[in-house]
PDB file of C-alpha atoms in Angstrom:
ATOM      1  CA  MET Z  25      32.403  -4.264  20.133  1.00 34.00           C
ATOM      2  CA  ARG Z  26      28.751  -3.794  21.108  1.00 43.00           C
ATOM      3  CA  ASP Z  27      27.440  -5.681  24.133  1.00 44.00           C
ATOM      4  CA  GLU Z  28      24.215  -6.646  22.339  1.00 47.00           C
ATOM      5  CA  PRO Z  29      23.333  -7.330  18.713  1.00 53.00           C
ATOM      6  CA  ARG Z  30      21.718  -4.355  17.039  1.00 63.00           C
ATOM      7  CA  THR Z  31      18.489  -5.697  15.626  1.00 65.00           C
ATOM      8  CA  THR Z  32      15.629  -3.479  14.639  1.00 75.00           C
ATOM      9  CA  GLN Z  33      12.158  -3.632  13.214  1.00 91.00           C
ATOM     10  CA  PRO Z  34      11.942  -1.781   9.877  1.00 97.00           C
ATOM     11  CA  TYR Z  35       9.472   0.710  11.344  1.00 98.00           C
ATOM     12  CA  GLU Z  36       7.839   1.976  14.503  1.00 97.00           C
ATOM     13  CA  ILE Z  37       4.211   3.045  14.808  1.00 98.00           C
ATOM     14  CA  ASP Z  38       3.308   5.515  17.541  1.00 98.00           C
ATOM     15  CA  GLY Z  39      -0.305   6.324  18.382  1.00 97.00           C
ATOM     16  CA  ALA Z  40      -1.974   4.017  15.867  1.00 97.00           C
ATOM     17  CA  ASP Z  41      -5.398   4.723  17.391  1.00 96.00           C
ATOM     18  CA  ARG Z  42      -5.156   8.514  17.442  1.00 98.00           C
ATOM     19  CA  PRO Z  43      -8.276   9.904  15.752  1.00 97.00           C
ATOM     20  CA  ALA Z  44      -7.042  12.707  13.483  1.00 98.00           C
ATOM     21  CA  ARG Z  45      -7.202  12.546   9.692  1.00 98.00           C
ATOM     22  CA  TRP Z  46      -3.478  13.227   9.600  1.00 98.00           C
ATOM     23  CA  LEU Z  47      -0.939  10.445   9.217  1.00 98.00           C
ATOM     24  CA  VAL Z  48       2.561  11.668  10.037  1.00 98.00           C
ATOM     25  CA  THR Z  49       5.505   9.901   8.425  1.00 98.00           C
ATOM     26  CA  CYS Z  50       9.217  10.211   9.159  1.00 98.00           C
ATOM     27  CA  ASP Z  51      11.181   8.389   6.468  1.00 98.00           C
ATOM     28  CA  HIS Z  52      14.659   9.282   7.739  1.00 98.00           C
ATOM     29  CA  ALA Z  53      14.155   9.106  11.489  1.00 98.00           C
ATOM     30  CA  THR Z  54      17.328   7.285  12.525  1.00 97.00           C
ATOM     31  CA  ASN Z  55      20.916   6.432  11.653  1.00 97.00           C
ATOM     32  CA  LEU Z  56      20.597   2.834  12.886  1.00 97.00           C
ATOM     33  CA  VAL Z  57      22.362   0.124  10.884  1.00 97.00           C
ATOM     34  CA  PRO Z  58      20.992  -3.347  11.724  1.00 96.00           C
ATOM     35  CA  ASP Z  59      23.449  -6.176  12.273  1.00 95.00           C
ATOM     36  CA  CYS Z  60      22.182  -7.968   9.179  1.00 94.00           C
ATOM     37  CA  VAL Z  61      23.722  -5.169   7.079  1.00 96.00           C
ATOM     38  CA  ASN Z  62      27.500  -5.596   7.087  1.00 94.00           C
ATOM     39  CA  GLY Z  63      27.518  -6.484  10.769  1.00 94.00           C
ATOM     40  CA  GLY Z  64      25.827  -3.214  11.719  1.00 96.00           C
ATOM     41  CA  ASP Z  65      28.615  -1.018  10.332  1.00 95.00           C
ATOM     42  CA  LEU Z  66      28.589   0.705   6.948  1.00 96.00           C
ATOM     43  CA  GLY Z  67      32.275   1.564   7.254  1.00 95.00           C
ATOM     44  CA  LEU Z  68      31.742   5.296   7.655  1.00 94.00           C
ATOM     45  CA  PRO Z  69      33.308   7.318  10.474  1.00 93.00           C
ATOM     46  CA  GLU Z  70      31.055   8.388  13.332  1.00 94.00           C
ATOM     47  CA  ALA Z  71      31.183  11.972  12.110  1.00 93.00           C
ATOM     48  CA  ASP Z  72      29.438  10.934   8.887  1.00 93.00           C
ATOM     49  CA  MET Z  73      26.898   8.714  10.632  1.00 95.00           C
ATOM     50  CA  THR Z  74      25.778  11.639  12.784  1.00 94.00           C
ATOM     51  CA  ARG Z  75      25.158  14.055   9.922  1.00 91.00           C
ATOM     52  CA  HIS Z  76      22.432  14.439   7.339  1.00 91.00           C
ATOM     53  CA  ILE Z  77      23.746  11.807   4.947  1.00 92.00           C
ATOM     54  CA  ALA Z  78      22.716   9.053   7.396  1.00 96.00           C
ATOM     55  CA  TYR Z  79      19.392  10.450   8.643  1.00 97.00           C
ATOM     56  CA  ASP Z  80      17.363  13.636   8.992  1.00 97.00           C
ATOM     57  CA  VAL Z  81      18.761  15.353  12.064  1.00 97.00           C
ATOM     58  CA  GLY Z  82      15.996  16.392  14.475  1.00 98.00           C
ATOM     59  CA  ALA Z  83      13.162  14.970  12.359  1.00 98.00           C
ATOM     60  CA  GLU Z  84      12.285  12.111  14.718  1.00 98.00           C
ATOM     61  CA  GLY Z  85      11.707  14.317  17.747  1.00 98.00           C
ATOM     62  CA  LEU Z  86       9.844  16.907  15.674  1.00 98.00           C
ATOM     63  CA  SER Z  87       7.629  14.175  14.188  1.00 98.00           C
ATOM     64  CA  ARG Z  88       6.781  12.704  17.587  1.00 98.00           C
ATOM     65  CA  HIS Z  89       5.758  16.075  19.001  1.00 98.00           C
ATOM     66  CA  LEU Z  90       3.828  17.026  15.856  1.00 98.00           C
ATOM     67  CA  ALA Z  91       1.930  13.751  15.830  1.00 98.00           C
ATOM     68  CA  ARG Z  92       0.934  14.222  19.466  1.00 98.00           C
ATOM     69  CA  ASP Z  93      -0.112  17.834  18.898  1.00 98.00           C
ATOM     70  CA  LEU Z  94      -2.131  16.844  15.818  1.00 98.00           C
ATOM     71  CA  ASP Z  95      -3.529  13.771  17.651  1.00 98.00           C
ATOM     72  CA  ALA Z  96      -2.377  11.724  14.690  1.00 98.00           C
ATOM     73  CA  PRO Z  97      -0.701   8.343  14.179  1.00 98.00           C
ATOM     74  CA  LEU Z  98       2.976   8.369  13.302  1.00 98.00           C
ATOM     75  CA  ILE Z  99       5.172   5.914  11.418  1.00 98.00           C
ATOM     76  CA  LEU Z 100       8.962   6.153  11.567  1.00 98.00           C
ATOM     77  CA  SER Z 101      11.655   4.188   9.787  1.00 98.00           C
ATOM     78  CA  ARG Z 102      14.088   2.306  12.041  1.00 98.00           C
ATOM     79  CA  PHE Z 103      17.037   2.112   9.630  1.00 97.00           C
ATOM     80  CA  SER Z 104      19.450   4.621   8.164  1.00 97.00           C
ATOM     81  CA  ARG Z 105      18.742   6.063   4.748  1.00 96.00           C
ATOM     82  CA  LEU Z 106      22.191   4.679   3.801  1.00 97.00           C
ATOM     83  CA  VAL Z 107      20.940   1.138   4.427  1.00 97.00           C
ATOM     84  CA  ILE Z 108      18.186   1.704   1.874  1.00 98.00           C
ATOM     85  CA  ASP Z 109      16.275   4.938   1.305  1.00 97.00           C
ATOM     86  CA  PRO Z 110      12.527   4.583   1.947  1.00 98.00           C
ATOM     87  CA  ASN Z 111      11.914   7.974   0.343  1.00 97.00           C
ATOM     88  CA  ARG Z 112      12.973   6.660  -3.055  1.00 96.00           C
ATOM     89  CA  GLY Z 113      11.216   4.387  -5.488  1.00 96.00           C
ATOM     90  CA  GLU Z 114      12.514   0.832  -5.666  1.00 96.00           C
ATOM     91  CA  HIS Z 115      14.024   1.405  -9.106  1.00 94.00           C
ATOM     92  CA  ASP Z 116      15.524   4.812  -8.330  1.00 94.00           C
ATOM     93  CA  PRO Z 117      19.318   4.585  -8.756  1.00 93.00           C
ATOM     94  CA  THR Z 118      19.745   6.481  -5.469  1.00 93.00           C
ATOM     95  CA  VAL Z 119      17.667   4.055  -3.388  1.00 96.00           C
ATOM     96  CA  LEU Z 120      21.017   2.614  -2.256  1.00 96.00           C
ATOM     97  CA  MET Z 121      23.517   5.433  -2.028  1.00 92.00           C
ATOM     98  CA  ARG Z 122      27.192   4.780  -2.673  1.00 91.00           C
ATOM     99  CA  LEU Z 123      28.331   8.416  -2.644  1.00 83.00           C
ATOM    100  CA  TYR Z 124      26.518  11.189  -0.792  1.00 80.00           C
ATOM    101  CA  ASP Z 125      27.690  14.733  -0.122  1.00 77.00           C
ATOM    102  CA  GLY Z 126      31.328  13.815  -0.614  1.00 73.00           C
ATOM    103  CA  SER Z 127      31.368  10.598   1.450  1.00 82.00           C
ATOM    104  CA  ILE Z 128      31.684   7.140  -0.071  1.00 88.00           C
ATOM    105  CA  THR Z 129      29.860   4.447   1.919  1.00 93.00           C
ATOM    106  CA  PRO Z 130      32.216   1.440   1.972  1.00 93.00           C
ATOM    107  CA  ALA Z 131      29.515  -1.167   2.649  1.00 92.00           C
ATOM    108  CA  ASN Z 132      27.496   0.131  -0.308  1.00 95.00           C
ATOM    109  CA  ARG Z 133      30.288   0.670  -2.812  1.00 93.00           C
ATOM    110  CA  ASN Z 134      30.187  -2.859  -4.217  1.00 92.00           C
ATOM    111  CA  ALA Z 135      26.582  -3.721  -3.349  1.00 95.00           C
ATOM    112  CA  ASP Z 136      25.055  -5.613  -6.265  1.00 96.00           C
ATOM    113  CA  ALA Z 137      21.464  -6.063  -7.388  1.00 96.00           C
ATOM    114  CA  ALA Z 138      21.004  -9.039  -5.061  1.00 97.00           C
ATOM    115  CA  GLU Z 139      22.097  -7.007  -2.026  1.00 97.00           C
ATOM    116  CA  THR Z 140      19.836  -4.132  -3.021  1.00 97.00           C
ATOM    117  CA  GLU Z 141      16.934  -6.565  -3.356  1.00 98.00           C
ATOM    118  CA  ARG Z 142      17.716  -8.074   0.051  1.00 97.00           C
ATOM    119  CA  ARG Z 143      17.589  -4.671   1.715  1.00 97.00           C
ATOM    120  CA  LEU Z 144      14.423  -3.701  -0.148  1.00 98.00           C
ATOM    121  CA  ALA Z 145      12.738  -6.867   1.095  1.00 98.00           C
ATOM    122  CA  ALA Z 146      13.989  -6.517   4.662  1.00 97.00           C
ATOM    123  CA  PHE Z 147      13.384  -2.791   5.218  1.00 98.00           C
ATOM    124  CA  HIS Z 148      11.931  -0.713   2.392  1.00 98.00           C
ATOM    125  CA  ARG Z 149       8.875  -2.850   1.581  1.00 98.00           C
ATOM    126  CA  PRO Z 150       7.820  -3.598   5.175  1.00 98.00           C
ATOM    127  CA  TYR Z 151       7.960   0.112   5.966  1.00 98.00           C
ATOM    128  CA  HIS Z 152       5.769   1.031   3.012  1.00 98.00           C
ATOM    129  CA  ASP Z 153       3.379  -1.851   3.611  1.00 98.00           C
ATOM    130  CA  ALA Z 154       2.864  -0.645   7.177  1.00 98.00           C
ATOM    131  CA  LEU Z 155       2.439   2.943   5.993  1.00 98.00           C
ATOM    132  CA  ALA Z 156      -0.144   1.844   3.441  1.00 98.00           C
ATOM    133  CA  GLY Z 157      -2.027  -0.037   6.137  1.00 98.00           C
ATOM    134  CA  LEU Z 158      -2.202   3.021   8.385  1.00 98.00           C
ATOM    135  CA  ALA Z 159      -3.227   5.239   5.482  1.00 98.00           C
ATOM    136  CA  ALA Z 160      -6.058   2.869   4.574  1.00 97.00           C
ATOM    137  CA  GLN Z 161      -7.592   2.953   8.052  1.00 96.00           C
ATOM    138  CA  ARG Z 162      -9.802   5.870   7.040  1.00 96.00           C
ATOM    139  CA  ASP Z 163     -11.072   7.121   3.698  1.00 96.00           C
ATOM    140  CA  ASP Z 164     -10.255  10.772   4.382  1.00 98.00           C
ATOM    141  CA  ARG Z 165      -6.614  10.251   5.400  1.00 98.00           C
ATOM    142  CA  VAL Z 166      -4.145  13.118   4.903  1.00 98.00           C
ATOM    143  CA  ILE Z 167      -0.404  12.410   4.661  1.00 98.00           C
ATOM    144  CA  LEU Z 168       2.176  14.677   6.310  1.00 98.00           C
ATOM    145  CA  SER Z 169       5.792  13.715   5.631  1.00 98.00           C
ATOM    146  CA  VAL Z 170       8.380  15.284   7.959  1.00 98.00           C
ATOM    147  CA  HIS Z 171      12.024  15.800   6.983  1.00 98.00           C
ATOM    148  CA  SER Z 172      14.948  18.091   7.765  1.00 98.00           C
ATOM    149  CA  PHE Z 173      17.627  19.611   5.559  1.00 96.00           C
ATOM    150  CA  THR Z 174      21.199  20.678   6.145  1.00 93.00           C
ATOM    151  CA  PRO Z 175      21.953  24.429   6.141  1.00 92.00           C
ATOM    152  CA  GLN Z 176      24.627  23.907   3.470  1.00 82.00           C
ATOM    153  CA  PHE Z 177      25.098  21.145   0.899  1.00 71.00           C
ATOM    154  CA  LYS Z 178      28.343  20.306  -0.929  1.00 70.00           C
ATOM    155  CA  GLY Z 179      29.914  23.687  -0.212  1.00 71.00           C
ATOM    156  CA  ARG Z 180      27.179  25.579  -2.025  1.00 75.00           C
ATOM    157  CA  GLU Z 181      25.544  28.773  -0.792  1.00 84.00           C
ATOM    158  CA  MET Z 182      23.925  28.674   2.644  1.00 88.00           C
ATOM    159  CA  ARG Z 183      20.254  27.773   2.555  1.00 92.00           C
ATOM    160  CA  PRO Z 184      18.238  30.642   4.046  1.00 94.00           C
ATOM    161  CA  TRP Z 185      14.856  28.926   4.474  1.00 96.00           C
ATOM    162  CA  HIS Z 186      13.575  27.893   7.890  1.00 97.00           C
ATOM    163  CA  VAL Z 187      10.800  25.666   6.543  1.00 98.00           C
ATOM    164  CA  GLY Z 188      10.373  24.143   3.110  1.00 97.00           C
ATOM    165  CA  VAL Z 189       7.039  22.978   1.700  1.00 98.00           C
ATOM    166  CA  LEU Z 190       7.464  20.267  -0.954  1.00 97.00           C
ATOM    167  CA  TYR Z 191       4.836  18.933  -3.326  1.00 96.00           C
ATOM    168  CA  ALA Z 192       4.334  17.738  -6.876  1.00 93.00           C
ATOM    169  CA  GLU Z 193       1.298  18.350  -9.058  1.00 90.00           C
ATOM    170  CA  ASP Z 194      -1.231  17.994  -6.218  1.00 95.00           C
ATOM    171  CA  ASN Z 195      -0.974  21.317  -4.374  1.00 97.00           C
ATOM    172  CA  ARG Z 196      -4.375  21.260  -2.647  1.00 97.00           C
ATOM    173  CA  LEU Z 197      -2.779  21.245   0.794  1.00 98.00           C
ATOM    174  CA  ALA Z 198       0.603  22.768  -0.042  1.00 98.00           C
ATOM    175  CA  LEU Z 199      -0.732  26.123  -1.253  1.00 98.00           C
ATOM    176  CA  PRO Z 200      -2.828  26.969   1.818  1.00 98.00           C
ATOM    177  CA  LEU Z 201       0.040  25.763   4.010  1.00 98.00           C
ATOM    178  CA  LEU Z 202       2.456  28.074   2.207  1.00 98.00           C
ATOM    179  CA  GLU Z 203       0.028  30.971   2.654  1.00 98.00           C
ATOM    180  CA  ARG Z 204      -0.299  30.385   6.391  1.00 98.00           C
ATOM    181  CA  LEU Z 205       3.427  29.931   6.919  1.00 98.00           C
ATOM    182  CA  ARG Z 206       4.184  33.138   5.033  1.00 97.00           C
ATOM    183  CA  ALA Z 207       1.788  34.982   7.329  1.00 97.00           C
ATOM    184  CA  GLU Z 208       3.848  33.912  10.354  1.00 95.00           C
ATOM    185  CA  ALA Z 209       6.370  36.434  11.608  1.00 92.00           C
ATOM    186  CA  GLY Z 210       9.967  35.321  11.461  1.00 93.00           C
ATOM    187  CA  ILE Z 211       9.563  32.252   9.228  1.00 96.00           C
ATOM    188  CA  PHE Z 212      11.350  32.256   5.863  1.00 96.00           C
ATOM    189  CA  VAL Z 213       9.462  29.717   3.763  1.00 97.00           C
ATOM    190  CA  GLY Z 214      10.707  27.754   0.762  1.00 97.00           C
ATOM    191  CA  ASP Z 215       8.233  26.827  -1.998  1.00 97.00           C
ATOM    192  CA  ASN Z 216       9.621  23.504  -3.272  1.00 96.00           C
ATOM    193  CA  GLU Z 217      12.911  24.568  -1.717  1.00 94.00           C
ATOM    194  CA  PRO Z 218      15.642  23.592  -0.970  1.00 89.00           C
ATOM    195  CA  TYR Z 219      14.638  21.074  -3.650  1.00 85.00           C
ATOM    196  CA  SER Z 220      11.576  20.056  -5.605  1.00 85.00           C
ATOM    197  CA  GLY Z 221       8.910  17.682  -4.363  1.00 84.00           C
ATOM    198  CA  HIS Z 222       8.739  16.069  -7.804  1.00 83.00           C
ATOM    199  CA  LEU Z 223      10.331  12.678  -7.151  1.00 85.00           C
ATOM    200  CA  PRO Z 224       8.498   9.759  -8.789  1.00 88.00           C
ATOM    201  CA  GLY Z 225       8.205   6.757  -6.512  1.00 92.00           C
ATOM    202  CA  ASP Z 226       8.938   8.598  -3.265  1.00 95.00           C
ATOM    203  CA  THR Z 227       6.729   8.351  -0.192  1.00 96.00           C
ATOM    204  CA  LEU Z 228       4.295  11.089  -1.150  1.00 96.00           C
ATOM    205  CA  ASP Z 229       4.089   9.957  -4.759  1.00 96.00           C
ATOM    206  CA  ARG Z 230       3.319   6.421  -3.640  1.00 96.00           C
ATOM    207  CA  HIS Z 231       0.882   7.147  -0.816  1.00 97.00           C
ATOM    208  CA  GLY Z 232      -0.441  10.556  -1.857  1.00 97.00           C
ATOM    209  CA  VAL Z 233      -0.264  11.263  -5.577  1.00 96.00           C
ATOM    210  CA  GLN Z 234      -1.028   7.723  -6.728  1.00 96.00           C
ATOM    211  CA  THR Z 235      -3.887   7.259  -4.249  1.00 97.00           C
ATOM    212  CA  GLY Z 236      -5.421  10.729  -4.523  1.00 97.00           C
ATOM    213  CA  ARG Z 237      -4.982  11.467  -0.819  1.00 98.00           C
ATOM    214  CA  PRO Z 238      -4.205  15.068   0.199  1.00 98.00           C
ATOM    215  CA  HIS Z 239      -0.568  15.291   1.195  1.00 98.00           C
ATOM    216  CA  VAL Z 240       2.386  17.556   1.805  1.00 98.00           C
ATOM    217  CA  LEU Z 241       6.028  17.298   2.846  1.00 98.00           C
ATOM    218  CA  ILE Z 242       7.600  19.766   5.244  1.00 98.00           C
ATOM    219  CA  GLU Z 243      11.345  20.238   5.730  1.00 97.00           C
ATOM    220  CA  LEU Z 244      12.851  22.031   8.718  1.00 98.00           C
ATOM    221  CA  ARG Z 245      16.412  23.320   8.555  1.00 97.00           C
ATOM    222  CA  ASN Z 246      18.194  20.985  10.895  1.00 97.00           C
ATOM    223  CA  ASP Z 247      20.145  23.588  12.868  1.00 97.00           C
ATOM    224  CA  LEU Z 248      16.758  24.859  14.084  1.00 98.00           C
ATOM    225  CA  ILE Z 249      15.673  21.492  15.533  1.00 98.00           C
ATOM    226  CA  LYS Z 250      18.839  20.047  17.036  1.00 96.00           C
ATOM    227  CA  THR Z 251      17.608  19.969  20.626  1.00 98.00           C
ATOM    228  CA  PRO Z 252      14.482  18.408  22.163  1.00 98.00           C
ATOM    229  CA  ASP Z 253      13.295  21.868  23.233  1.00 98.00           C
ATOM    230  CA  GLN Z 254      13.636  23.210  19.686  1.00 98.00           C
ATOM    231  CA  GLN Z 255      11.784  20.203  18.293  1.00 98.00           C
ATOM    232  CA  ARG Z 256       8.951  20.645  20.775  1.00 98.00           C
ATOM    233  CA  GLN Z 257       8.699  24.396  20.171  1.00 98.00           C
ATOM    234  CA  TRP Z 258       8.564  24.026  16.394  1.00 98.00           C
ATOM    235  CA  ALA Z 259       5.951  21.285  16.661  1.00 98.00           C
ATOM    236  CA  HIS Z 260       3.772  23.444  18.905  1.00 98.00           C
ATOM    237  CA  ARG Z 261       4.077  26.270  16.386  1.00 98.00           C
ATOM    238  CA  LEU Z 262       3.471  24.183  13.296  1.00 98.00           C
ATOM    239  CA  ALA Z 263       0.557  22.026  14.458  1.00 98.00           C
ATOM    240  CA  PRO Z 264      -2.116  24.767  14.466  1.00 98.00           C
ATOM    241  CA  ILE Z 265      -0.766  26.096  11.165  1.00 98.00           C
ATOM    242  CA  LEU Z 266      -1.128  22.636   9.625  1.00 98.00           C
ATOM    243  CA  ASP Z 267      -4.645  22.181  11.013  1.00 98.00           C
ATOM    244  CA  GLY Z 268      -5.585  25.618   9.702  1.00 98.00           C
ATOM    245  CA  ALA Z 269      -4.191  24.857   6.261  1.00 98.00           C
ATOM    246  CA  LEU Z 270      -6.143  21.596   6.143  1.00 98.00           C
ATOM    247  CA  ALA Z 271      -9.336  23.466   6.999  1.00 98.00           C
ATOM    248  CA  ASP Z 272      -8.540  26.054   4.317  1.00 98.00           C
ATOM    249  CA  ALA Z 273      -7.922  23.363   1.729  1.00 98.00           C
ATOM    250  CA  GLN Z 274     -11.440  21.943   2.156  1.00 97.00           C
ATOM    251  CA  VAL Z 275     -10.368  18.484   1.068  1.00 96.00           C
TER     252      VAL Z 275
END
């Protein structure tokens, strides 16, 4: 039993008045399950709730440091991706995940259309409305979406990349970022790896592709950003690379 109810706002905004063009987003910042969703318990063991199926391990700390280093506003989700996934379109069948990387989520298994709609209204839409508001604060906004990936998925081969750069058809920012990352010693870079950035209705499609704003998604392998020190070090390394890539892109 928890001493206090676990209530949460759907999002947190940090540094709304920071002056940079960048807007940093962290869609999968936390594994929080609000009390209004099955009493705050999805029915999964703690071991599952602390791994990548519930949130992007290390992404929150990395995002906070990156946003500070870039002098940019940051928006973070305040609910687990298993509650409802803000990096999916509303009509994507995986927006509410029942089975993920071998684990069935009991509280989602029998969730019907009405429950999906309730979670969309309570969490998914407020998050994206707030993101859209931040993005609209300046005409030259650039979107940076921060995620992390697990070193191995479903028993497949180990993923060798340290950083992945994801994008769809708009590669204005992604290509110069890839070039700068490849020039860095000791960084193995994935080009639309470990998966493609082509996901209709996701955060970058909605706030980047559809609006014409320059944008890119970066993924860090989560074993590299487990600790606060690792998160800070990677942010300090990545921030000047990102600023350089933006200057190179001339957008």
